[in-house]
GROMACS .gro file of C-alpha atoms in nm:
model
  101
    1UNK     CA    1  -3.829  -2.277  10.382
    2UNK     CA    2  -3.760  -1.968  10.150
    3UNK     CA    3  -3.696  -1.652  10.257
    4UNK     CA    4  -3.664  -1.514   9.909
    5UNK     CA    5  -4.025  -1.536   9.812
    6UNK     CA    6  -4.146  -1.151   9.831
    7UNK     CA    7  -4.500  -1.249   9.864
    8UNK     CA    8  -4.453  -1.356  10.194
    9UNK     CA    9  -4.452  -0.989  10.296
   10UNK     CA   10  -4.830  -0.988  10.252
   11UNK     CA   11  -4.912  -1.231  10.497
   12UNK     CA   12  -5.188  -1.144  10.717
   13UNK     CA   13  -5.315  -1.258  11.056
   14UNK     CA   14  -5.657  -1.386  10.960
   15UNK     CA   15  -5.945  -1.561  11.136
   16UNK     CA   16  -6.032  -1.879  10.979
   17UNK     CA   17  -6.372  -1.850  10.790
   18UNK     CA   18  -6.509  -2.211  10.900
   19UNK     CA   19  -6.429  -2.534  11.080
   20UNK     CA   20  -6.360  -2.733  10.768
   21UNK     CA   21  -6.311  -2.672  10.391
   22UNK     CA   22  -6.601  -2.419  10.302
   23UNK     CA   23  -6.670  -2.586   9.971
   24UNK     CA   24  -6.683  -2.950  10.080
   25UNK     CA   25  -6.877  -2.836  10.375
   26UNK     CA   26  -7.128  -2.692  10.171
   27UNK     CA   27  -7.150  -2.984   9.920
   28UNK     CA   28  -7.113  -3.276  10.161
   29UNK     CA   29  -6.761  -3.371  10.040
   30UNK     CA   30  -6.479  -3.502  10.214
   31UNK     CA   31  -6.134  -3.388  10.260
   32UNK     CA   32  -5.787  -3.509  10.342
   33UNK     CA   33  -5.590  -3.189  10.480
   34UNK     CA   34  -5.685  -2.806  10.509
   35UNK     CA   35  -5.500  -2.545  10.395
   36UNK     CA   36  -5.561  -2.184  10.519
   37UNK     CA   37  -5.533  -1.851  10.307
   38UNK     CA   38  -5.317  -1.624  10.477
   39UNK     CA   39  -5.465  -1.321  10.297
   40UNK     CA   40  -5.812  -1.363  10.374
   41UNK     CA   41  -5.913  -1.683  10.616
   42UNK     CA   42  -6.056  -1.891  10.340
   43UNK     CA   43  -6.060  -2.259  10.449
   44UNK     CA   44  -5.990  -2.503  10.178
   45UNK     CA   45  -5.913  -2.846  10.131
   46UNK     CA   46  -5.543  -2.975   9.986
   47UNK     CA   47  -5.494  -3.102   9.655
   48UNK     CA   48  -5.487  -3.472   9.788
   49UNK     CA   49  -5.850  -3.400   9.868
   50UNK     CA   50  -6.086  -3.454   9.584
   51UNK     CA   51  -6.212  -3.101   9.531
   52UNK     CA   52  -5.875  -2.914   9.589
   53UNK     CA   53  -6.075  -2.596   9.728
   54UNK     CA   54  -5.740  -2.438   9.831
   55UNK     CA   55  -5.587  -2.425   9.482
   56UNK     CA   56  -5.930  -2.312   9.351
   57UNK     CA   57  -5.928  -2.026   9.601
   58UNK     CA   58  -5.586  -1.931   9.465
   59UNK     CA   59  -5.697  -1.926   9.108
   60UNK     CA   60  -6.007  -1.742   9.196
   61UNK     CA   61  -5.869  -1.472   9.388
   62UNK     CA   62  -5.474  -1.495   9.330
   63UNK     CA   63  -5.416  -1.474   9.723
   64UNK     CA   64  -5.064  -1.643   9.695
   65UNK     CA   65  -4.978  -1.783  10.061
   66UNK     CA   66  -5.176  -2.042  10.236
   67UNK     CA   67  -5.081  -2.227  10.578
   68UNK     CA   68  -5.101  -2.617  10.655
   69UNK     CA   69  -5.387  -2.586  10.891
   70UNK     CA   70  -5.496  -2.933  10.985
   71UNK     CA   71  -5.335  -3.023  11.183
   72UNK     CA   72  -5.162  -2.729  11.233
   73UNK     CA   73  -4.843  -2.794  11.053
   74UNK     CA   74  -4.653  -2.471  11.084
   75UNK     CA   75  -4.561  -2.444  10.731
   76UNK     CA   76  -4.648  -2.198  10.433
   77UNK     CA   77  -4.686  -2.248  10.097
   78UNK     CA   78  -4.630  -1.956   9.779
   79UNK     CA   79  -4.844  -2.097   9.481
   80UNK     CA   80  -4.687  -1.800   9.254
   81UNK     CA   81  -4.340  -1.906   9.349
   82UNK     CA   82  -4.394  -2.281   9.411
   83UNK     CA   83  -4.178  -2.324   9.715
   84UNK     CA   84  -4.207  -2.335  10.108
   85UNK     CA   85  -4.183  -2.013  10.279
   86UNK     CA   86  -4.166  -1.955  10.658
   87UNK     CA   87  -4.438  -1.812  10.833
   88UNK     CA   88  -4.441  -1.532  11.122
   89UNK     CA   89  -4.668  -1.727  11.297
   90UNK     CA   90  -4.923  -1.982  11.327
   91UNK     CA   91  -5.271  -1.938  11.302
   92UNK     CA   92  -5.499  -2.111  11.606
   93UNK     CA   93  -5.753  -2.340  11.498
   94UNK     CA   94  -6.115  -2.209  11.565
   95UNK     CA   95  -6.278  -2.501  11.726
   96UNK     CA   96  -6.280  -2.848  11.662
   97UNK     CA   97  -6.245  -2.963  11.286
   98UNK     CA   98  -6.472  -3.242  11.184
   99UNK     CA   99  -6.262  -3.522  11.033
  100UNK     CA  100  -6.365  -3.700  10.728
  101UNK     CA  101  -6.081  -3.910  10.567
   0.00000   0.00000   0.00000
């Protein structure tokens, strides 16, 4: 895990905004794993999911750090530096996450 990424200084404690990928839930799509934006709490699906909504959220907002969220995985990723980053904490899930794939 990188300690050199300066974007990790902007990691926030967030409240997940949904109990699954926000866009997939709205459209009825399935996801593989979830990613949590550590800037705002957006929950999006991983790049192995059809929608790739976590990455789309990054391109729309420039929020750099995500957390592996479902299941809680304990790692962070910086889109800007394209490297794993150490997180200061792990975000607890808000409630039961629906399973799709």
